[in-house]
Short mmCIF file of C-alpha atoms in Angstrom, two decimals:
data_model
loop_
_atom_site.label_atom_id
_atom_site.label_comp_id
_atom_site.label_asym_id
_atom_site.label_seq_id
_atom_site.Cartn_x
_atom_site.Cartn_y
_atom_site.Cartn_z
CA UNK A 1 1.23 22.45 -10.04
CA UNK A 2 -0.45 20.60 -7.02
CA UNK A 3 0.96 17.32 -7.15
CA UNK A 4 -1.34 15.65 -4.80
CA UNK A 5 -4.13 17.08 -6.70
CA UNK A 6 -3.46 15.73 -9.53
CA UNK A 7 -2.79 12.45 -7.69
CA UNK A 8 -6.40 12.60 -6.71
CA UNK A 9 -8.13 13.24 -9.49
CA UNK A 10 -6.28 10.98 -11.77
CA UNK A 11 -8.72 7.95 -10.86
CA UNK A 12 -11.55 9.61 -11.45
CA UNK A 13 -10.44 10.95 -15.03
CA UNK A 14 -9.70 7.30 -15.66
CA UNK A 15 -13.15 6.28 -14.50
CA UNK A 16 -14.96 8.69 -16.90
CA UNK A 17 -12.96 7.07 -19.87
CA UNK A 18 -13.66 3.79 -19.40
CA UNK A 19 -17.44 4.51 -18.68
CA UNK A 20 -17.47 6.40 -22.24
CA UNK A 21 -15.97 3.57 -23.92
CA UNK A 22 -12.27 3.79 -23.75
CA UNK A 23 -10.75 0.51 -23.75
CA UNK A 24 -8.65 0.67 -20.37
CA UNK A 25 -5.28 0.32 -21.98
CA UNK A 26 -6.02 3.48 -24.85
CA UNK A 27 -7.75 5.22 -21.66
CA UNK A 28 -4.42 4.99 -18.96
CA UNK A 29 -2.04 6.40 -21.81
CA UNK A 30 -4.61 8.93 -22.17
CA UNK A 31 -4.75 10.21 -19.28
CA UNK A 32 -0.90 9.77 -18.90
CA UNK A 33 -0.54 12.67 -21.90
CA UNK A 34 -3.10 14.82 -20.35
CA UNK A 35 -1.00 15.01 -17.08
CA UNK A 36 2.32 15.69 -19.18
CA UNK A 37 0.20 18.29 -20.76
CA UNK A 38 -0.67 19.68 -17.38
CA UNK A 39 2.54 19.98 -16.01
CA UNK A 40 3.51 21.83 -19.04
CA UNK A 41 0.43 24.30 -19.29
CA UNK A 42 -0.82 24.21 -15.75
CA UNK A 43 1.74 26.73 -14.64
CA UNK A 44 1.19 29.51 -16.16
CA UNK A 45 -2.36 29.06 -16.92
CA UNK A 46 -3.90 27.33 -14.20
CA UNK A 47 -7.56 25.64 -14.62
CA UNK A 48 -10.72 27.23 -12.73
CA UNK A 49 -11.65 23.66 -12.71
CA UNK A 50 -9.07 20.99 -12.64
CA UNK A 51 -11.13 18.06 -13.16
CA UNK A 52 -13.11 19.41 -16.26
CA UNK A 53 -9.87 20.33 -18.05
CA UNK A 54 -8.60 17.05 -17.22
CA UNK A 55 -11.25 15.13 -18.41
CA UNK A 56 -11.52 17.57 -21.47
CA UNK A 57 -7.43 16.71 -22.05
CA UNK A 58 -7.70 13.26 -22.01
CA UNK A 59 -10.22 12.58 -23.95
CA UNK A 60 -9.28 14.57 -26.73
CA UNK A 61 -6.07 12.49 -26.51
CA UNK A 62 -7.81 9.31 -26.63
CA UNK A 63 -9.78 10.27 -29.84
CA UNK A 64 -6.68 11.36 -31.27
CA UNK A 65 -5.12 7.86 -30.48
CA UNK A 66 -8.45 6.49 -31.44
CA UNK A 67 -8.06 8.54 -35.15
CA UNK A 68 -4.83 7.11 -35.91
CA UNK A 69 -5.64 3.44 -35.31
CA UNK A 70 -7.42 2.04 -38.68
CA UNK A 71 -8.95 -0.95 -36.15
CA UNK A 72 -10.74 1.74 -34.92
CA UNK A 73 -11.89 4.00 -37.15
CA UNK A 74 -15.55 4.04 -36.27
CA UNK A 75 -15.26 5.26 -32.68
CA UNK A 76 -14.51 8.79 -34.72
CA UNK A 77 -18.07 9.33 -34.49
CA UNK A 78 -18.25 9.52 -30.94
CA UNK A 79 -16.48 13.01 -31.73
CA UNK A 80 -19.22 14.78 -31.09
CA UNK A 81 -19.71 13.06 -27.25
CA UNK A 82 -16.82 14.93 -26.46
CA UNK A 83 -17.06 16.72 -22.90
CA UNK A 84 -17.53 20.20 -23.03
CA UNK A 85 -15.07 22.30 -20.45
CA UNK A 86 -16.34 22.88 -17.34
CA UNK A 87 -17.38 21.33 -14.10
CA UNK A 88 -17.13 17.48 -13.81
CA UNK A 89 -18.92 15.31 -12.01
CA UNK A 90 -18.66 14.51 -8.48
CA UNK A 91 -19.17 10.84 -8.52
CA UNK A 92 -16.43 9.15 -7.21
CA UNK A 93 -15.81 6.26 -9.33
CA UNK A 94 -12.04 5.42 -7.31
CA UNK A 95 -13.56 2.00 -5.68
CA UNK A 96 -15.29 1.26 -9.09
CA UNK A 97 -12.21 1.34 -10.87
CA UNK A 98 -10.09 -0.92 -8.62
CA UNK A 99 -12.92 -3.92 -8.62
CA UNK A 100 -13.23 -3.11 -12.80
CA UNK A 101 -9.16 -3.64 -12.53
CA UNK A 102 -8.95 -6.99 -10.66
CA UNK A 103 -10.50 -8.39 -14.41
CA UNK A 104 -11.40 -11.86 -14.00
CA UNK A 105 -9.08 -12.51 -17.22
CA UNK A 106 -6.21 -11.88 -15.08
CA UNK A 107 -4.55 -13.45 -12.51
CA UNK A 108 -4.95 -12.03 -8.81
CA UNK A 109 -0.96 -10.75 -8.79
CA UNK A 110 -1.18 -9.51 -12.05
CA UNK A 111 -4.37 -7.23 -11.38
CA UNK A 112 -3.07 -6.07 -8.14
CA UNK A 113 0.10 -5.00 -9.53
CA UNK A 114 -2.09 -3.49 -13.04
CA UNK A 115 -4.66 -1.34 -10.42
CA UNK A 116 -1.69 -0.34 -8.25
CA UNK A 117 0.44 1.32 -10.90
CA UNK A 118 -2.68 3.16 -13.07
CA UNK A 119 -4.87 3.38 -10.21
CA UNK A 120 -3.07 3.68 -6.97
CA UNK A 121 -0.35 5.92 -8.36
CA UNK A 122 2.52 3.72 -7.16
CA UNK A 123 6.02 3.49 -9.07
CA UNK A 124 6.88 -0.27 -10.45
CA UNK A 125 9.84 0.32 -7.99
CA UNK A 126 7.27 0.79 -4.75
CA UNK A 127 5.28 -2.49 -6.36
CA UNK A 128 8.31 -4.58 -6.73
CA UNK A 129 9.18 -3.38 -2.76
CA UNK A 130 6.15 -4.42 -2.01
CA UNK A 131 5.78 -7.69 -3.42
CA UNK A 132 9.31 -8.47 -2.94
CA UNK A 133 10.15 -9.50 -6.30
CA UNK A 134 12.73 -7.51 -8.99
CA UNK A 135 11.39 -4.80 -10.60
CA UNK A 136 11.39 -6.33 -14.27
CA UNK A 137 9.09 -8.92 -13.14
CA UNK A 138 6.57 -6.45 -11.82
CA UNK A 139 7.27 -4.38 -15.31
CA UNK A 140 6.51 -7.88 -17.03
CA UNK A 141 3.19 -8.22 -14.76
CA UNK A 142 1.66 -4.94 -15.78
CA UNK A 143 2.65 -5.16 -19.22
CA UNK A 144 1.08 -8.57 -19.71
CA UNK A 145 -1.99 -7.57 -17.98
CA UNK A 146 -2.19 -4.45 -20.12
CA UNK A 147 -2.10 -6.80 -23.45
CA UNK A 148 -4.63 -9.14 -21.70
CA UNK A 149 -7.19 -6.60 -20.82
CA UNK A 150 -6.66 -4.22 -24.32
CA UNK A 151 -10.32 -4.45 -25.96
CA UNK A 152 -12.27 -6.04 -23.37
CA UNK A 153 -15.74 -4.01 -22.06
CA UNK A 154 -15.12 -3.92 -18.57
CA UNK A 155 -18.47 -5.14 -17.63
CA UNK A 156 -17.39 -8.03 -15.21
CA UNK A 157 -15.78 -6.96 -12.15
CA UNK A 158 -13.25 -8.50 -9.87
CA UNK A 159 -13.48 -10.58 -6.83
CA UNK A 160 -13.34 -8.88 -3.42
CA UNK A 161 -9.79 -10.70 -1.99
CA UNK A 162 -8.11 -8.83 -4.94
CA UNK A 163 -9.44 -5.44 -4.08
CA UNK A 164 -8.85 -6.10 -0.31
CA UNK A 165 -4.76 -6.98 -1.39
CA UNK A 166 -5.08 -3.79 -3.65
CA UNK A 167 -5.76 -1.43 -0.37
CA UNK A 168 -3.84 -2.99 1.69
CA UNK A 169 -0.74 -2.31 -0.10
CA UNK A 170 -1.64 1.07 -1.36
CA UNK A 171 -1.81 1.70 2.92
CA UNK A 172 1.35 -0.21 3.51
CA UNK A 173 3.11 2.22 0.79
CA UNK A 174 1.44 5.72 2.33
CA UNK A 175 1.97 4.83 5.92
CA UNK A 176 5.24 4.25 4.96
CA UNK A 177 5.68 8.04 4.27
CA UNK A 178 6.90 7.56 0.65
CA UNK A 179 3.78 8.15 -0.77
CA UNK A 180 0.60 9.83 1.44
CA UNK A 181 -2.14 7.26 0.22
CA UNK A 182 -3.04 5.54 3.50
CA UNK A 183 -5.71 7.84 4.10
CA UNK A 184 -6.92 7.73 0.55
CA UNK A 185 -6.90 3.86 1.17
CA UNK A 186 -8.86 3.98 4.68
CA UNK A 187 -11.55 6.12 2.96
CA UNK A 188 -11.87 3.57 -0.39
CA UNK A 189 -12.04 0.86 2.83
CA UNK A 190 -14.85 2.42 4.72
CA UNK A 191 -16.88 2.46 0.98
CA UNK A 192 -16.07 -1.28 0.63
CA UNK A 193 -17.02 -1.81 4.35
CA UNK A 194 -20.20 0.25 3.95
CA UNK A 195 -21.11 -1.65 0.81
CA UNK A 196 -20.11 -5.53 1.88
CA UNK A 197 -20.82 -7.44 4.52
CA UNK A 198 -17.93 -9.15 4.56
CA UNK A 199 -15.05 -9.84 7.70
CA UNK A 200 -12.22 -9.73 6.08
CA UNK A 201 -13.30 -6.04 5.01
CA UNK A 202 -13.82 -5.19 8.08
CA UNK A 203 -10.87 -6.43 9.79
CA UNK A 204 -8.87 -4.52 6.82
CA UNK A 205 -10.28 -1.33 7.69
CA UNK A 206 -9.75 -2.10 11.56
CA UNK A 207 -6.27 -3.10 10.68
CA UNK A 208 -5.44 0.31 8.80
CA UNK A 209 -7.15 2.36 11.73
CA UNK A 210 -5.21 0.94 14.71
CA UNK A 211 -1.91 1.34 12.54
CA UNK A 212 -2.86 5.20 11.21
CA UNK A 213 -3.63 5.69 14.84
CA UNK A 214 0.21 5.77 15.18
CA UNK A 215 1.11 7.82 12.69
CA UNK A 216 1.66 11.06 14.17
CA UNK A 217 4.34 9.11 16.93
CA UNK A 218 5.95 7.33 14.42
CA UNK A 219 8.43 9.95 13.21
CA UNK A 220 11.10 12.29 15.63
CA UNK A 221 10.52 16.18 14.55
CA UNK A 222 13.51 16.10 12.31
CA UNK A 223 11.62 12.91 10.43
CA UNK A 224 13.71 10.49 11.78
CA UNK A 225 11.51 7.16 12.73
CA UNK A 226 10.79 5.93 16.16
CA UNK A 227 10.22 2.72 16.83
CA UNK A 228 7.47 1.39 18.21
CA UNK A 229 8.67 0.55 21.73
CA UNK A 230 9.96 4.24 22.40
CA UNK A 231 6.70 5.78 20.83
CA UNK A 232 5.16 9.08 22.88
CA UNK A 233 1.69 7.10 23.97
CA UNK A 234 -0.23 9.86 24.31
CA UNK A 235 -0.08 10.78 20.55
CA UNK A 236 -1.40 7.84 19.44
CA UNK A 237 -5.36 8.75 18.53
CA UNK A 238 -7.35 7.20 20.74
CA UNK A 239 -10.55 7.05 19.09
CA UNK A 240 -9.09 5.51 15.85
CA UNK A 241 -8.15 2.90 18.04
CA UNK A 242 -11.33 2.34 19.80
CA UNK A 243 -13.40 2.22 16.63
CA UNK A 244 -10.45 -0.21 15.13
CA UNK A 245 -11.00 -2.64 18.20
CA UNK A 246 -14.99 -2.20 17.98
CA UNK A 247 -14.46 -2.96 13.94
CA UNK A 248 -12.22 -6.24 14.83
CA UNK A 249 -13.96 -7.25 17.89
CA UNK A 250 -17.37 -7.53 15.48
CA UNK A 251 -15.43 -9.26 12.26
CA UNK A 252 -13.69 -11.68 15.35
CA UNK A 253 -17.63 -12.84 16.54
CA UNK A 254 -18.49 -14.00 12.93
CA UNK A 255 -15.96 -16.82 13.39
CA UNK A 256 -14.64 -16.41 9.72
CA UNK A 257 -10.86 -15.34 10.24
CA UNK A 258 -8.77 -14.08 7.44
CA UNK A 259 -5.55 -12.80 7.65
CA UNK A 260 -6.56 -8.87 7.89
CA UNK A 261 -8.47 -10.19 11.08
CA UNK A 262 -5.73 -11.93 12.41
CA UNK A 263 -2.79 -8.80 11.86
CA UNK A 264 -5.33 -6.55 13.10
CA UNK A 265 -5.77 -8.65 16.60
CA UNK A 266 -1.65 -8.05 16.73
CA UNK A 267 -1.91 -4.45 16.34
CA UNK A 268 -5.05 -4.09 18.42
CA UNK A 269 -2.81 -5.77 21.41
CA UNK A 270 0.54 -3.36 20.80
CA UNK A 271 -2.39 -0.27 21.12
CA UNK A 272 -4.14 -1.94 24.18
CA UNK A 273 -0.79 -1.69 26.13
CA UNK A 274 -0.19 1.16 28.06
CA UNK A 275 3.48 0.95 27.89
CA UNK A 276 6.22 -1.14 25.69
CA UNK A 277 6.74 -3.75 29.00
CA UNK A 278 3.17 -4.27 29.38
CA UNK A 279 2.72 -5.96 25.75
CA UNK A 280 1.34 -9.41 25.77
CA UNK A 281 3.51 -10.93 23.47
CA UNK A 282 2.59 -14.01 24.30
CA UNK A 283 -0.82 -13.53 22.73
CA UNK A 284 1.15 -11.75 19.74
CA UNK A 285 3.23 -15.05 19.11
CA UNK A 286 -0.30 -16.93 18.81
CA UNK A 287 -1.73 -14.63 16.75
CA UNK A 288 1.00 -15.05 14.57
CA UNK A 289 0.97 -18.89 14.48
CA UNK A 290 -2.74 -18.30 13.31
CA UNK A 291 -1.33 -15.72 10.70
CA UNK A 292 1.20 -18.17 9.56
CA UNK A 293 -1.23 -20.93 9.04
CA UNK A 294 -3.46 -18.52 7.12
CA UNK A 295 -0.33 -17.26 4.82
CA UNK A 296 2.25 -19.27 5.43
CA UNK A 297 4.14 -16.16 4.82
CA UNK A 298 8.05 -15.26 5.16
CA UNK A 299 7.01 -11.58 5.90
CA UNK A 300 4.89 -13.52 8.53
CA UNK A 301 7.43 -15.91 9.44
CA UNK A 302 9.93 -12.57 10.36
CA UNK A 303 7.89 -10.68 12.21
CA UNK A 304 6.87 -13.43 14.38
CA UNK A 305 10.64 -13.84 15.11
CA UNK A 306 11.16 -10.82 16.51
CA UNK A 307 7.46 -11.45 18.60
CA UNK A 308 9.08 -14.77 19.74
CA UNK A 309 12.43 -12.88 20.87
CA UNK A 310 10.37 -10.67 23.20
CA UNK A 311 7.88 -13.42 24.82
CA UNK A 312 10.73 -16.50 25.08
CA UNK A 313 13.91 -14.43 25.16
CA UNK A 314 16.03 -13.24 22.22
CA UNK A 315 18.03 -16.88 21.94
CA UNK A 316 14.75 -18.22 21.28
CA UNK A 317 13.69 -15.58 18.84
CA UNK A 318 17.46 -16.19 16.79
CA UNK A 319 16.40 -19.50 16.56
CA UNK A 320 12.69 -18.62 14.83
CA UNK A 321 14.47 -16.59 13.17
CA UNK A 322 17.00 -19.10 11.38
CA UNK A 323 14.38 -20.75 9.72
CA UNK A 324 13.75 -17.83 7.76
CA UNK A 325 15.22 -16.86 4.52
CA UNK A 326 18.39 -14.39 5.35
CA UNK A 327 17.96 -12.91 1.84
CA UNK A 328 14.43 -11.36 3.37
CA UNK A 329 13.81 -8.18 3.50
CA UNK A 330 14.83 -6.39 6.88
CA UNK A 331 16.17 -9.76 7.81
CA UNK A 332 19.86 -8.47 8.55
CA UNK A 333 17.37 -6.08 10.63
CA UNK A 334 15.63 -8.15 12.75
CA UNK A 335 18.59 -10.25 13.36
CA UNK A 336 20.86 -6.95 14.61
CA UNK A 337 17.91 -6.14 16.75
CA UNK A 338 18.00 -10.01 18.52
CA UNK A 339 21.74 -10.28 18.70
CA UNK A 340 21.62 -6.96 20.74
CA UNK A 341 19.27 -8.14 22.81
CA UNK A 342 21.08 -11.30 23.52
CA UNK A 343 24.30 -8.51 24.81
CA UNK A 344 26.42 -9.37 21.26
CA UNK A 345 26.91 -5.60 20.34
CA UNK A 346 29.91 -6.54 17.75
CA UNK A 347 27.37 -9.20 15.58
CA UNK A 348 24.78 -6.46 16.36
CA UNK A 349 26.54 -3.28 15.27
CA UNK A 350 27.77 -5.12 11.99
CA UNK A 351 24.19 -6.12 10.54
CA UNK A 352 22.51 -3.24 11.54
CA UNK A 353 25.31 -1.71 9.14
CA UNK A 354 24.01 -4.39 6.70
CA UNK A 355 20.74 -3.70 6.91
CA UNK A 356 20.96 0.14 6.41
CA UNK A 357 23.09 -0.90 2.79
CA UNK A 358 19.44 -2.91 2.30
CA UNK A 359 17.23 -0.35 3.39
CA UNK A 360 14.27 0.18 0.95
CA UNK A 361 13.85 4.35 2.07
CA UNK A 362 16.03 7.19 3.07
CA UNK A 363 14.37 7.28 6.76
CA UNK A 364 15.06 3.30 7.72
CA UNK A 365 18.27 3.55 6.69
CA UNK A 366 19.14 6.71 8.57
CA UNK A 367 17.84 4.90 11.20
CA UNK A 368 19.63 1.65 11.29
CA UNK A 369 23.02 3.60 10.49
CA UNK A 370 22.57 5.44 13.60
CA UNK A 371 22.04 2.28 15.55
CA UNK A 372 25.10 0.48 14.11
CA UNK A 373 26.96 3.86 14.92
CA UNK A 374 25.46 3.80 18.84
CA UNK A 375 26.68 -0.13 19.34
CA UNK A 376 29.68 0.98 18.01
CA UNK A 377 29.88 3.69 20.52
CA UNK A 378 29.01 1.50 23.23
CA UNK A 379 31.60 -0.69 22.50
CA UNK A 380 34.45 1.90 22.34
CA UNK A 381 33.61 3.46 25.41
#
């Protein structure tokens, strides 16, 4: 069975329910038993048309959910509205979905984390990464939102910040590699950016452009990761970046800066450099100051340390960097990287060993225990 098919098609499936009157609860866990129901049938029978038989599946599970529920007894007559097999439509109801998801009953968090697990097809694990909280409390998130929305008519959409936080983490978890939905995410952008007028649209889809423009550098042939400063150049695409820049440099004029704006300015200056040395990172460390104002984020807070390591010096970037919380994410990380810097290759070697214990994927962690290994090399020589 084509797993990425499946993958695609699953918002759309979702989208038809709804629209025919499945509450959005009843419709999610009927769609979840059509795709068990594919996996099982799918293999030796495959469907001429996927989408049809999905549809087809899921409803017939919803009315069978729908039978069984005394509540609901009367939607038994819609029996007869069931879809006949064969060809579905081709509306693409994806960006629909997320703003019908970000409910105004619920609270932003809550809707981002409900529209990224039955929408954006990410584990509670990958949302919890994400959001930097435990897993149970993502778990708790979704399940409360799933109570709050159960029997409402989504008639009243979502605001646009929620959808914008929605993308932008569905791209964060595909360009990690885990999961490919950054390009799904860049296409659902360009819709919202086509649709609203609005800056902070357009400096997300800029954003995701100049970072997808990297993509194809951003991993050695045997799929270990590069980082940025020893990336091949000449693989980055050029003319993602030059419509990223055009995208930003447009949002930028409005004089209404959000915080997709201000990350995209960073990544537009990394792709304007023609080498590693010639980054301005003094213009980076601003940016970030803007970003932290805008945020006042500890992601935000890290990032800029290492930014602050590479304009002032890496003593000046360890001492950014204290006033951030060492139980952070990639902190150990970020701190191995500035003691190195700063020539302390025992301090360095031992938290890049720390940090590859913390790593959130198989690929960062290869890579940081192959850094703590070369320090320890170095030091042994």
């Amino acid at each position: 069975m084509n797993e990425a098919l499946i993958r695609s098609l699953t918002p759309s499936v979702l989208g038809i329910l709804v629209r025919r009157g499945a509450d959005f609860a009843a419709a999610e866990d009927a769609v979840q038993d059509a795709l068990v129901e594919a996996v099982r049938v799918w293999p030796a029978d495959p469907p001429r048309d996927a989408k049809g038989w999905l549809v087809t599946a899921a409803w017939r599970k919803f009315l069978d959910a729908t039978r069984s529920d005394v509540a609901r007894r009367r939607r038994e007559d819609r029996v007869d509205e069931e879809p006949a097999p064969g060809p579905a439509p081709a509306l693409d109801d994806t960006l629909q979905l997320y703003f019908l998801c970000a409910h105004p009953s619920l609270t932003s968090s809550s809707a981002v984390a409900l529209t990224l697990r039955a929408v954006g097809g990410l584990t509670t694990r990958q949302i919890a990464q994400a959001y930097l909280v435990p897993e149970a409390t993502v778990a708790q998130r979704i399940s409360r939102a799933k109570r709050t929305v159960s029997g409402v008519r989504f008639e009243q959409s979502g605001d646009v910040a929620t959808v914008l936080r929605v993308l932008y983490l569905v791209f964060n978890e595909g360009y990690s590699g885990d999961v490919d939905l950054a390009a799904e995410a860049i296409r659902l952008t360009r819709q919202l950016a086509a649709a609203i007028d609005h800056p902070e649209v357009a400096g997300l889809l800029a954003l995701m452009l100049l970072h997808y423009a990297r993509r194809a550098s951003r991993t050695a042939p045997d799929g270990s990761l590069v980082p940025l400063a020893e990336q091949d150049r000449g693989r980055w695409d050029t003319a993602s970046i030059a419509e990223g820049v055009e995208i930003l440099q447009a949002a930028l004029a409005r004089d209404r800066l959000g915080e997709f704006q201000a990350q995209a300015a960073i990544a537009a200056l990394h792709a304007d450099a023609p080498t590693a040395e010639e980054t301005d990172w003094v213009q980076i460390v601003e940016w970030y100051d803007e970003l932290a104002l805008l945020t006042d984020s500890p992601v935000v807070r890290l990032n800029r340390a290492v930014a602050v390591g590479e304009a002032d010096g890496p003593r000046a970037g360890l001492k950014a960097l204290a006033a951030v919380d060492d139980a952070l994410p990639r902190h150990a990380a970020v701190a191995a990287y500035l003691h190195e810097r700063d020539g302390d290759l025992a301090t360095a070697a031992q938290l890049y060993a720390e940090a590859a214990h913390k790593a959130p994927n198989l690929a960062e962690r290869d890579h940081l225990t192959r850094q703590a290994a070369r320090l320890h090399a170095r030091r042994n020589r």
